[in-house]
XYZ file of C-alpha atoms in Angstrom:
689
model
C -0.165 0.290 0.036
C 2.727 2.833 0.541
C 4.917 1.848 -2.942
C 1.532 1.956 -4.626
C 0.456 4.969 -2.578
C 4.078 6.409 -3.871
C 3.981 5.824 -7.066
C -0.077 7.313 -7.389
C 2.134 10.229 -6.166
C 4.816 10.769 -8.937
C 1.457 9.699 -11.252
C -0.636 12.369 -10.647
C 2.850 15.270 -10.631
C 3.672 13.672 -14.078
C 0.293 14.325 -15.388
C 0.241 17.928 -13.955
C 3.695 19.087 -15.850
C 2.345 17.287 -19.466
C 0.825 19.480 -22.154
C -0.491 19.016 -25.182
C 2.404 20.320 -27.120
C 4.642 18.252 -26.174
C 4.754 14.690 -24.230
C 7.432 13.932 -22.244
C 6.730 10.870 -19.965
C 4.404 7.951 -20.705
C 2.549 8.294 -18.550
C -1.649 7.113 -17.994
C -5.367 7.282 -15.777
C -6.364 4.016 -14.359
C -10.054 4.434 -14.484
C -11.598 2.613 -11.968
C -13.738 -0.941 -13.915
C -18.037 -1.211 -12.870
C -17.575 -4.754 -11.871
C -18.630 -7.567 -14.349
C -17.285 -5.177 -16.990
C -15.222 -6.282 -19.703
C -13.478 -4.335 -22.214
C -13.497 -5.371 -25.678
C -10.109 -5.116 -27.137
C -9.391 -7.340 -24.562
C -7.186 -4.490 -22.051
C -7.551 -3.662 -18.027
C -10.132 -5.987 -17.661
C -9.929 -7.784 -14.446
C -12.753 -10.248 -15.206
C -10.722 -10.985 -17.648
C -7.347 -11.208 -17.506
C -4.975 -11.097 -20.355
C -2.318 -14.521 -20.582
C 0.920 -13.457 -20.380
C 3.976 -14.835 -21.539
C 6.745 -16.251 -19.239
C 10.153 -15.863 -19.855
C 12.790 -16.737 -17.445
C 16.791 -15.773 -18.914
C 19.527 -16.771 -17.106
C 23.411 -16.143 -17.577
C 23.660 -17.756 -20.885
C 20.270 -15.551 -22.348
C 21.640 -12.329 -21.360
C 24.108 -11.078 -21.452
C 26.755 -9.585 -17.962
C 28.668 -6.269 -18.568
C 31.591 -5.780 -16.744
C 33.361 -2.582 -16.152
C 35.247 -2.280 -19.002
C 32.677 -3.632 -22.048
C 30.357 -0.016 -20.542
C 29.622 2.299 -23.409
C 28.241 6.305 -22.703
C 25.436 7.457 -22.076
C 23.448 10.453 -23.767
C 21.333 13.751 -22.278
C 19.051 13.488 -24.507
C 15.622 11.820 -22.345
C 14.179 10.879 -26.546
C 17.743 8.937 -27.087
C 17.987 7.137 -24.098
C 17.648 3.483 -24.793
C 17.517 1.801 -21.386
C 14.431 2.874 -19.478
C 14.045 4.268 -15.494
C 11.849 1.781 -12.710
C 9.126 4.825 -11.920
C 8.082 4.216 -16.604
C 6.884 -0.024 -15.295
C 4.693 1.755 -13.023
C 2.941 2.715 -16.517
C 3.305 0.437 -18.372
C 2.454 -2.427 -16.317
C -0.885 -3.979 -16.283
C -1.625 -4.020 -12.557
C -1.631 -0.641 -10.776
C 0.881 -0.227 -8.562
C 3.077 -2.806 -10.313
C 6.540 -2.391 -10.414
C 10.100 -3.409 -11.838
C 11.238 -6.670 -8.473
C 14.100 -7.396 -8.458
C 15.382 -9.535 -6.101
C 18.653 -11.612 -4.183
C 19.252 -15.680 -3.903
C 20.975 -18.494 -2.689
C 24.192 -18.961 -4.691
C 25.182 -15.912 -5.938
C 22.606 -15.351 -7.871
C 19.857 -12.161 -8.794
C 16.653 -12.358 -10.649
C 14.236 -9.386 -12.429
C 10.670 -10.292 -12.304
C 9.403 -7.578 -14.898
C 5.214 -7.848 -14.222
C 2.828 -8.195 -17.216
C 3.733 -4.969 -18.676
C 2.757 -3.601 -22.054
C 4.013 -5.434 -25.640
C 3.720 -4.067 -28.322
C 6.690 -1.692 -29.149
C 8.736 -4.549 -28.332
C 10.262 -7.028 -25.179
C 11.719 -4.736 -22.106
C 15.346 -6.902 -21.286
C 16.661 -7.033 -17.761
C 20.575 -6.920 -18.033
C 23.218 -6.879 -15.337
C 26.760 -4.862 -14.396
C 29.477 -5.496 -12.377
C 32.306 -2.835 -11.288
C 35.309 -5.344 -11.757
C 36.322 -3.518 -8.265
C 33.845 -2.971 -5.880
C 31.427 -6.314 -6.848
C 28.327 -3.264 -6.769
C 25.944 -5.353 -9.282
C 23.544 -2.803 -11.159
C 20.717 -3.705 -13.442
C 18.921 -1.831 -16.149
C 17.082 -2.406 -18.258
C 16.385 -2.153 -22.162
C 14.177 -2.309 -25.260
C 13.878 -5.080 -28.215
C 11.859 -4.585 -30.659
C 11.561 -3.771 -34.166
C 12.577 0.279 -34.909
C 10.935 2.152 -37.921
C 13.535 5.103 -39.869
C 12.639 7.365 -42.254
C 15.047 7.708 -45.059
C 15.745 9.896 -47.923
C 17.315 9.378 -50.940
C 17.726 11.392 -53.954
C 14.109 13.490 -52.691
C 12.759 9.845 -51.899
C 11.623 8.636 -48.216
C 11.728 5.518 -47.353
C 10.538 4.116 -44.255
C 13.809 1.217 -42.779
C 12.605 -1.835 -40.285
C 15.380 -2.653 -38.338
C 14.282 -5.457 -35.770
C 16.022 -6.569 -33.151
C 17.109 -3.054 -32.170
C 17.952 -1.442 -29.467
C 15.096 0.599 -29.433
C 15.128 4.551 -27.760
C 12.393 6.153 -25.321
C 11.192 8.497 -28.375
C 11.092 4.612 -30.137
C 8.900 3.913 -27.675
C 6.669 6.815 -27.405
C 6.443 7.173 -31.287
C 5.209 3.608 -31.406
C 2.433 3.636 -28.717
C 1.200 7.177 -30.737
C 1.403 4.980 -33.592
C -0.960 2.069 -32.864
C -3.240 4.229 -30.647
C -2.527 3.264 -26.972
C -1.321 7.280 -25.996
C -4.319 9.789 -27.062
C -4.219 12.787 -26.261
C -0.667 12.457 -24.421
C -2.219 9.785 -22.350
C -2.002 5.401 -22.359
C -5.217 4.683 -22.928
C -5.283 0.902 -20.873
C -9.136 -0.336 -23.106
C -6.755 0.230 -25.895
C -4.590 -2.083 -25.732
C -5.058 -6.362 -26.840
C -6.171 -8.408 -25.148
C -2.257 -10.488 -25.752
C -0.807 -6.723 -25.180
C 0.999 -7.717 -22.272
C 3.967 -9.785 -21.252
C 5.759 -10.647 -18.237
C 9.775 -12.040 -17.759
C 11.667 -13.269 -15.238
C 14.950 -13.906 -15.896
C 17.981 -14.929 -13.584
C 21.929 -13.433 -13.393
C 24.979 -14.329 -11.799
C 27.806 -12.145 -10.048
C 30.763 -12.864 -8.759
C 31.223 -12.468 -5.508
C 33.775 -14.553 -2.684
C 32.327 -14.453 0.942
C 35.769 -14.652 2.397
C 38.341 -12.706 0.021
C 35.445 -9.628 -0.233
C 33.694 -10.285 3.696
C 34.849 -6.764 4.448
C 33.754 -5.338 1.378
C 30.366 -3.285 1.259
C 28.789 -4.885 -1.657
C 25.497 -3.475 -2.936
C 22.432 -4.173 -5.964
C 20.856 -1.816 -7.346
C 19.540 -0.343 -10.802
C 20.725 2.264 -13.286
C 18.774 5.027 -14.159
C 19.739 8.073 -16.760
C 20.460 11.187 -15.333
C 18.210 13.264 -18.349
C 14.663 10.946 -16.930
C 15.747 13.348 -14.280
C 13.167 16.245 -14.851
C 10.087 17.727 -14.010
C 9.319 15.997 -17.784
C 11.195 13.518 -16.603
C 11.103 10.578 -14.172
C 11.371 10.486 -10.764
C 13.584 7.325 -8.902
C 10.824 5.710 -6.060
C 13.317 5.414 -3.747
C 15.770 7.488 -4.186
C 19.254 6.969 -5.039
C 22.049 4.981 -3.638
C 24.358 7.506 -2.151
C 27.526 4.506 -1.251
C 27.564 4.055 -5.203
C 25.992 7.355 -6.508
C 26.645 6.374 -10.637
C 26.642 3.732 -12.507
C 30.464 2.391 -13.164
C 31.929 3.627 -16.402
C 28.058 6.458 -16.982
C 29.184 9.797 -15.690
C 26.257 9.772 -16.658
C 23.295 7.514 -15.205
C 23.141 7.301 -11.279
C 22.255 4.594 -9.076
C 18.346 4.617 -7.637
C 17.528 2.180 -4.537
C 15.052 -0.860 -5.525
C 13.560 -0.560 -2.058
C 13.046 1.311 0.443
C 16.432 0.881 2.432
C 20.204 0.450 0.461
C 20.255 -3.060 -0.546
C 23.348 -5.134 0.334
C 24.607 -8.735 -1.366
C 26.845 -7.815 1.054
C 26.635 -5.796 4.635
C 30.276 -4.571 5.009
C 32.121 -3.275 8.015
C 31.299 0.235 7.015
C 27.669 -0.011 7.216
C 28.033 -2.089 10.438
C 30.174 0.976 11.594
C 27.660 3.028 11.058
C 24.464 0.929 12.110
C 26.641 1.156 15.569
C 27.517 4.014 15.933
C 24.343 5.651 14.498
C 22.280 3.539 17.515
C 24.375 4.684 19.938
C 24.175 8.445 19.299
C 20.552 8.114 19.304
C 21.216 6.933 23.203
C 18.187 4.738 22.812
C 18.323 1.466 25.138
C 16.311 -0.156 22.082
C 17.933 0.497 19.368
C 21.350 -0.567 21.245
C 20.359 -3.948 21.622
C 18.891 -4.151 17.913
C 22.312 -3.055 17.034
C 24.174 -5.706 18.568
C 21.451 -8.460 17.958
C 21.037 -7.801 14.226
C 25.079 -7.007 14.588
C 25.128 -10.953 15.471
C 28.618 -12.736 14.565
C 29.169 -9.884 11.386
C 32.980 -11.247 10.329
C 33.490 -8.649 8.798
C 33.640 -7.509 12.246
C 35.834 -10.565 13.678
C 38.948 -8.171 14.001
C 36.846 -5.923 16.147
C 33.772 -7.332 17.595
C 34.978 -7.646 21.197
C 35.973 -4.209 21.793
C 32.663 -3.605 19.835
C 30.406 -4.984 21.612
C 31.559 -3.608 24.755
C 31.571 -0.440 23.745
C 27.785 -0.760 22.715
C 27.307 -3.386 26.515
C 28.648 0.644 27.884
C 26.159 2.881 25.584
C 23.724 0.697 27.043
C 24.173 0.933 30.345
C 23.883 4.372 29.932
C 21.188 4.566 27.663
C 19.153 2.095 30.244
C 19.058 4.083 33.418
C 15.361 5.842 31.749
C 13.633 3.618 32.099
C 14.626 1.979 34.952
C 13.899 5.115 36.357
C 10.642 4.837 34.915
C 10.375 0.767 36.189
C 11.272 2.047 39.715
C 8.856 4.937 40.257
C 6.111 2.812 38.667
C 7.228 0.460 41.804
C 6.999 2.762 44.896
C 3.349 3.823 43.603
C 2.051 0.384 43.904
C 5.320 0.374 47.235
C 2.693 3.128 48.515
C -0.645 1.477 48.016
C 0.594 -1.117 50.127
C 2.034 1.313 52.689
C -1.735 2.554 53.368
C -3.803 -0.203 52.881
C -2.094 -3.344 52.963
C -4.305 -3.896 56.334
C -7.670 -3.216 54.666
C -6.735 -4.552 50.764
C -8.960 -7.962 49.799
C -7.116 -10.894 48.743
C -8.089 -10.345 44.627
C -6.166 -6.547 44.709
C -3.345 -7.451 46.225
C -3.152 -10.726 43.328
C -2.926 -8.330 40.916
C -1.037 -6.193 42.493
C 1.985 -8.125 43.733
C 1.330 -9.530 39.892
C 2.225 -5.657 38.174
C 5.272 -6.139 40.820
C 6.229 -9.098 39.252
C 6.405 -8.180 36.225
C 8.248 -4.768 36.900
C 11.253 -7.159 38.169
C 11.151 -9.394 35.411
C 11.519 -6.300 32.723
C 14.172 -4.732 35.525
C 15.938 -8.016 35.191
C 16.242 -8.519 31.374
C 16.435 -4.493 30.491
C 18.940 -4.042 33.506
C 20.596 -6.674 35.436
C 21.348 -9.085 33.045
C 23.104 -7.176 30.597
C 24.883 -4.953 33.659
C 25.592 -8.531 35.082
C 27.078 -9.804 31.335
C 29.043 -6.786 31.048
C 30.685 -7.111 34.303
C 31.848 -10.200 33.816
C 33.393 -9.010 31.133
C 35.313 -6.284 33.437
C 36.228 -9.099 35.470
C 37.868 -11.310 33.115
C 39.951 -8.129 32.147
C 40.495 -8.098 35.608
C 42.066 -10.759 36.931
C 44.499 -11.019 33.404
C 46.009 -7.509 35.055
C 48.568 -8.155 37.107
C 49.215 -4.828 38.556
C 46.442 -3.552 40.291
C 47.477 0.067 40.692
C 48.733 0.227 37.196
C 45.812 3.014 34.731
C 43.936 -0.592 33.130
C 43.077 -1.667 37.000
C 41.778 2.109 38.117
C 39.071 2.311 35.232
C 38.385 -1.696 35.011
C 37.619 -1.084 39.354
C 36.424 2.149 38.704
C 33.843 0.337 36.615
C 33.267 -2.456 38.267
C 32.447 -0.133 41.196
C 29.393 1.871 39.211
C 28.281 -1.438 37.697
C 27.907 -2.468 41.553
C 25.945 0.260 42.292
C 23.474 0.488 40.459
C 23.648 -3.820 40.394
C 22.889 -3.458 44.072
C 19.848 -0.800 43.634
C 16.985 -3.174 43.316
C 17.357 -4.744 46.909
C 18.709 -1.690 48.533
C 14.938 -0.463 48.019
C 13.096 1.299 50.832
C 12.788 -1.287 53.736
C 9.827 0.214 55.277
C 7.964 -0.566 51.153
C 10.445 -4.225 50.623
C 7.979 -5.276 54.155
C 4.611 -4.018 53.076
C 5.602 -6.061 49.953
C 6.690 -9.155 51.513
C 3.054 -8.749 53.860
C 0.698 -8.790 51.659
C 2.794 -11.580 49.480
C 2.589 -13.164 53.172
C -0.985 -13.094 54.480
C -1.936 -14.171 50.882
C 0.293 -16.693 50.335
C 0.917 -14.890 46.917
C 3.593 -17.670 45.688
C 4.358 -17.105 42.331
C 4.890 -13.349 42.471
C 7.381 -13.639 46.224
C 10.117 -15.977 44.279
C 10.332 -14.052 41.307
C 10.522 -10.830 43.176
C 13.382 -12.936 45.796
C 14.501 -13.824 42.727
C 15.941 -10.423 41.196
C 16.511 -9.387 44.613
C 19.045 -11.575 45.666
C 20.169 -11.426 42.272
C 21.044 -7.967 43.241
C 22.216 -7.583 46.120
C 24.524 -9.994 45.427
C 26.142 -9.820 42.094
C 26.261 -6.317 43.829
C 29.505 -7.365 46.269
C 31.305 -9.083 42.977
C 34.340 -6.844 42.689
C 38.628 -8.070 43.148
C 38.861 -6.085 46.573
C 40.276 -4.664 48.790
C 37.149 -5.251 50.886
C 35.380 -2.223 50.255
C 32.848 -1.536 53.563
C 30.294 -0.321 51.689
C 29.753 -3.615 49.570
C 31.417 -5.395 51.611
C 33.566 -8.761 51.118
C 34.334 -9.200 47.753
C 32.438 -12.210 45.967
C 33.839 -14.497 42.977
C 30.260 -14.466 40.384
C 30.736 -18.062 40.809
C 30.199 -17.720 44.666
C 27.443 -15.066 44.016
C 25.827 -17.868 41.341
C 26.350 -20.790 44.326
C 23.864 -18.530 47.207
C 21.564 -17.362 45.213
C 20.546 -20.653 44.688
C 20.515 -21.737 48.124
C 19.297 -19.120 49.516
C 16.594 -19.308 46.712
C 15.703 -22.912 47.494
C 15.333 -21.345 51.786
C 13.240 -19.837 50.308
C 10.856 -21.529 49.259
C 10.609 -23.529 52.293
C 9.118 -20.545 53.845
C 6.513 -19.633 50.936
C 5.555 -23.511 51.648
C 5.174 -22.027 54.914
C 2.778 -19.485 53.443
C 0.382 -21.816 52.265
C 1.051 -24.725 55.182
C -0.492 -20.882 56.423
C -3.335 -19.723 54.259
C -4.987 -22.746 54.374
C -5.422 -23.141 58.057
C -7.080 -19.028 57.657
C -9.390 -21.275 54.923
C -9.827 -23.448 57.607
C -7.719 -26.149 56.378
C -6.526 -28.084 59.841
C -3.918 -30.985 57.735
C -0.806 -28.994 58.119
C -1.926 -27.948 61.458
C -1.972 -31.499 61.819
C 1.149 -32.894 60.218
C 3.242 -29.863 61.690
C 2.766 -30.684 65.042
C 3.300 -34.921 63.817
C 6.770 -33.334 62.683
C 7.492 -31.564 65.937
C 6.893 -34.312 68.379
C 8.554 -36.187 66.452
C 12.072 -34.843 66.486
C 10.744 -34.118 69.406
C 10.905 -37.833 70.329
C 13.965 -38.322 68.532
C 16.316 -36.271 70.408
C 14.888 -37.640 73.465
C 15.613 -41.293 72.502
C 19.191 -40.000 71.095
C 19.935 -38.648 74.819
C 19.126 -41.562 76.546
C 20.639 -43.937 74.266
C 23.689 -41.522 74.690
C 23.804 -42.557 78.349
C 23.273 -45.456 77.949
C 25.901 -45.988 76.746
C 27.999 -43.378 78.908
C 27.378 -45.224 82.124
C 27.796 -48.084 80.008
C 31.442 -47.341 79.832
C 31.556 -46.239 82.881
C 30.522 -49.664 84.384
C 33.228 -51.232 82.010
C 35.816 -49.245 82.640
C 35.756 -47.398 85.389
C 34.205 -49.788 87.927
C 35.636 -50.978 91.674
C 36.564 -54.438 90.945
C 36.163 -57.319 94.442
C 39.877 -55.561 94.924
C 38.915 -52.707 95.081
C 40.573 -50.753 91.884
C 39.280 -49.629 89.034
C 38.697 -52.280 86.007
C 40.456 -50.751 83.591
C 42.877 -47.666 84.344
C 43.835 -47.239 80.881
C 40.870 -47.112 79.513
C 38.730 -45.301 82.622
C 41.454 -42.918 82.214
C 40.292 -42.644 78.957
C 37.233 -42.161 79.521
C 36.735 -39.749 81.968
C 39.793 -37.936 80.259
C 36.665 -37.152 76.918
C 33.488 -36.913 79.064
C 33.762 -33.239 78.262
C 33.257 -33.118 74.593
C 31.692 -35.292 74.459
C 28.948 -33.656 76.220
C 29.537 -30.130 74.499
C 29.168 -32.079 71.128
C 26.037 -33.866 72.234
C 24.617 -30.614 73.605
C 25.159 -29.191 69.679
C 23.353 -31.742 68.838
C 20.304 -30.060 70.282
C 20.831 -27.203 70.567
C 20.055 -28.159 66.536
C 16.718 -30.220 67.375
C 15.316 -28.112 69.773
C 16.179 -24.327 67.131
C 13.356 -26.964 64.772
C 11.508 -27.687 67.528
C 11.174 -23.848 67.840
C 10.398 -23.755 64.722
C 7.644 -25.645 64.291
C 6.374 -23.799 67.405
C 6.518 -20.702 65.078
C 4.000 -22.193 62.327
C 1.273 -23.400 65.138
C 1.678 -19.961 66.681
C 1.193 -18.254 62.837
C -0.989 -21.861 61.694
C -2.754 -21.148 65.539
C -3.705 -16.333 64.609
C -4.638 -17.351 61.405
C -7.034 -20.444 62.029
C -8.097 -17.952 64.728
C -9.163 -15.604 62.312
C -10.612 -18.290 60.318
C -13.071 -19.170 63.484
C -14.289 -15.520 63.936
C -15.076 -14.952 60.003
C -17.512 -17.645 60.643
C -19.092 -17.231 63.542
C -19.164 -13.637 62.748
C -21.135 -14.574 58.608
C -23.071 -16.877 61.066
C -24.686 -14.139 63.152
C -24.902 -12.112 59.693
C -26.738 -14.330 57.927
C -29.056 -15.489 61.104
C -29.883 -11.545 61.767
C -30.619 -11.947 58.233
C -33.106 -14.441 58.151
C -34.718 -13.205 61.817
C -37.182 -10.345 61.921
C -36.406 -9.980 65.427
C -31.970 -9.562 65.746
C -31.308 -6.633 64.863
C -34.577 -4.989 66.989
C -33.934 -7.103 69.798
C -30.583 -6.688 70.398
C -30.432 -3.477 70.349
C -32.380 -3.784 73.495
C -30.186 -2.557 76.758
C -31.478 -5.683 79.036
C -29.650 -8.564 77.204
C -31.985 -12.114 76.599
C -29.116 -13.756 78.260
C -29.488 -12.184 81.216
C -32.990 -12.690 81.879
C -32.782 -16.642 79.766
C -30.015 -18.205 81.110
C -28.944 -20.943 77.831
C -30.661 -18.310 75.587
C -27.642 -17.518 73.160
C -25.814 -21.017 74.137
C -22.558 -21.001 76.490
C -21.266 -17.690 76.992
C -18.056 -19.309 78.173
C -14.546 -19.912 75.443
C -12.369 -23.135 75.117
C -8.731 -22.431 74.619
C -6.431 -25.425 72.944
C -2.750 -26.048 74.980
C -0.534 -27.504 73.831
C 0.976 -30.416 76.009
C 3.855 -29.944 77.967
C 6.914 -32.248 76.331
C 9.782 -33.399 78.349
C 12.377 -32.857 75.969
C 15.408 -33.561 79.175
C 15.268 -37.352 78.921
C 16.339 -39.650 81.179
C 18.514 -38.296 83.370
C 21.269 -41.412 84.618
C 23.128 -40.801 87.114
C 27.339 -42.067 87.385
C 28.675 -42.051 90.351
C 32.442 -42.572 89.853
C 33.763 -40.596 92.215
C 33.297 -37.217 90.534
C 30.839 -35.016 90.187
C 28.226 -35.938 88.798
C 27.108 -35.776 85.607
C 24.252 -34.871 84.334
C 23.349 -33.690 80.979
C 21.517 -29.775 80.938
C 18.790 -29.396 82.454
C 15.328 -30.581 81.767
C 13.393 -28.153 79.922
C 9.324 -27.816 80.364
C 9.399 -26.612 76.649
C 5.868 -25.636 74.969
C 4.996 -23.812 78.188
C 4.098 -20.559 76.989
C 1.049 -20.354 75.193
C 1.527 -19.240 72.311
C -0.147 -20.707 69.823
C -3.140 -20.993 72.032
C -6.670 -19.935 69.674
C -9.992 -19.918 70.459
C -12.646 -22.230 69.781
C -16.124 -21.049 69.563
C -18.726 -23.740 72.500
C -22.214 -25.304 69.539
C -24.489 -24.276 70.906
C -26.953 -26.868 72.931
C -23.603 -27.796 74.101
C -22.517 -31.094 72.716
C -18.239 -31.971 72.810
C -15.571 -29.731 71.740
C -15.164 -28.585 68.314
C -12.356 -27.620 66.523
C -9.713 -27.760 68.432
C -6.048 -29.503 67.930
C -5.648 -32.866 67.468
C -3.328 -34.290 70.365
C -1.559 -36.799 69.484
């Protein structure tokens, strides 16, 4: 559509410039046909398309003209023997159709001439290639019968020469003679049914990918300069700047065959020019696109790493405004959470956190990943330097520090705001969003510490790339366990008791294993004492050597057992914390259920809202009317985690484990249960184990 509009604009301009006195360019105005209408002459009717002749040409059929074979052109438009692309938009059967020039594999150029008026001859393409630059130019000439009037002794004779090279004037005269040009314009209805033909021509060109890889080689179209006037033809796509003239033709320019230059090979100059333009634009997306299009360009092989490094640096500068936009959007969500997290419903929370996680992904894709890749390259260069005080080392350290600071910004967001983000995700167990955000936060935090050293107080102890990667994986794995807790608490808040039951089993199992292991420890200690240190019948120690060794290692064995015990206690405490959270969540669930039930009862009891407004409550006058008013609380069993305290009288102070501990005495994980109306078994308490 864009091409058609451009062609139509050129046609209209040319038509306005034509006069009845002197016709220069050949043009016509196509009339819209009525549906179903056909031309009696077999012309432009779309309902009855004319047959066309397809000619497939190869190198054997068409001469490939080298630079040395080229001849000079003329500045007289009437005498031009090559025709511009614009002319074929006028001579073609279909409006907007034009010559199509394509590159094909195997060093081939295909020239497709659309169905074009052929009553005056056959349009024939020709290919020329410069021996030095390898640039390829396509030209089109007209082969037909040339009529010339020769006067000999006052007698005029018309001489016809077949297969002659016709000029623009010959074509114009022929069309007038055949009554196709009427009043200075082409009358398409006058074209006979077989008056159109098309051709497809294939040419070979010379190009060595290895030898000429750094050279820019274009394919363009030959445009005689004599056409470049108000009465001539315009270049449809503009002129080619890189190859302004057809080789060997001082009066012929090259016009583009598409909106942008078409390259047989994009050489070093084209690639560098494109890269420079992208970097100068200060547009991060353009720089990223330019780098991707660069690929593994052979033309830049020897300088590719240097160029990519410069592009990475330019990208990180350009992307700052995108990072700021992302940060501002995050801040708006954080402000909303700070103000409304306590009253925000689940649907709203899900929507906001999904948006926040999406922004974090954008930050990761657009900035963190490119910055970390740049950091990796800089660290490799830094590791290759022996002198830490060299100018090169100092420059690298400065850029690495700047990247560390920029990368770590996400992990350093306002702590209060970050707390609100995680609080809402925990409340509604928004685990997908949470995992995404935590993963990117860890990346921001850890890679902000990757540098060569020495230790910088602001960045902390330096990390290697490998260490940062390992820590990110480990910490994210640990966070996934936290997500499981979030899910359990969330399910309990929906009335699901399974997480509570499972957690109690896990806690009790840990306590049992701990007590069992300690009992075995005490038993072995007592057994070893009896075997080595007890007094025999003769009043002496059974095995003095072993006894001494046993007594000497007592403290170390005790410390090892206490360390195991402390580890077990930490695990049990974590389960108690989980039970506390789940208990609170379940209490909230019970209160919500009771509140809904009360509201529903009031809706169906026409006297409910009235009587409860009275000062005197029915419960005072009718005990039991509203059911038992007392509440029961669940208190987990007190667990003895001290185990058996065996006494080993060895003539030494009594050897004992740490004082027996009563764990779970605090009632932080109690929750209230409403007693069902009318008495009966207590419902909803944690199951006893």
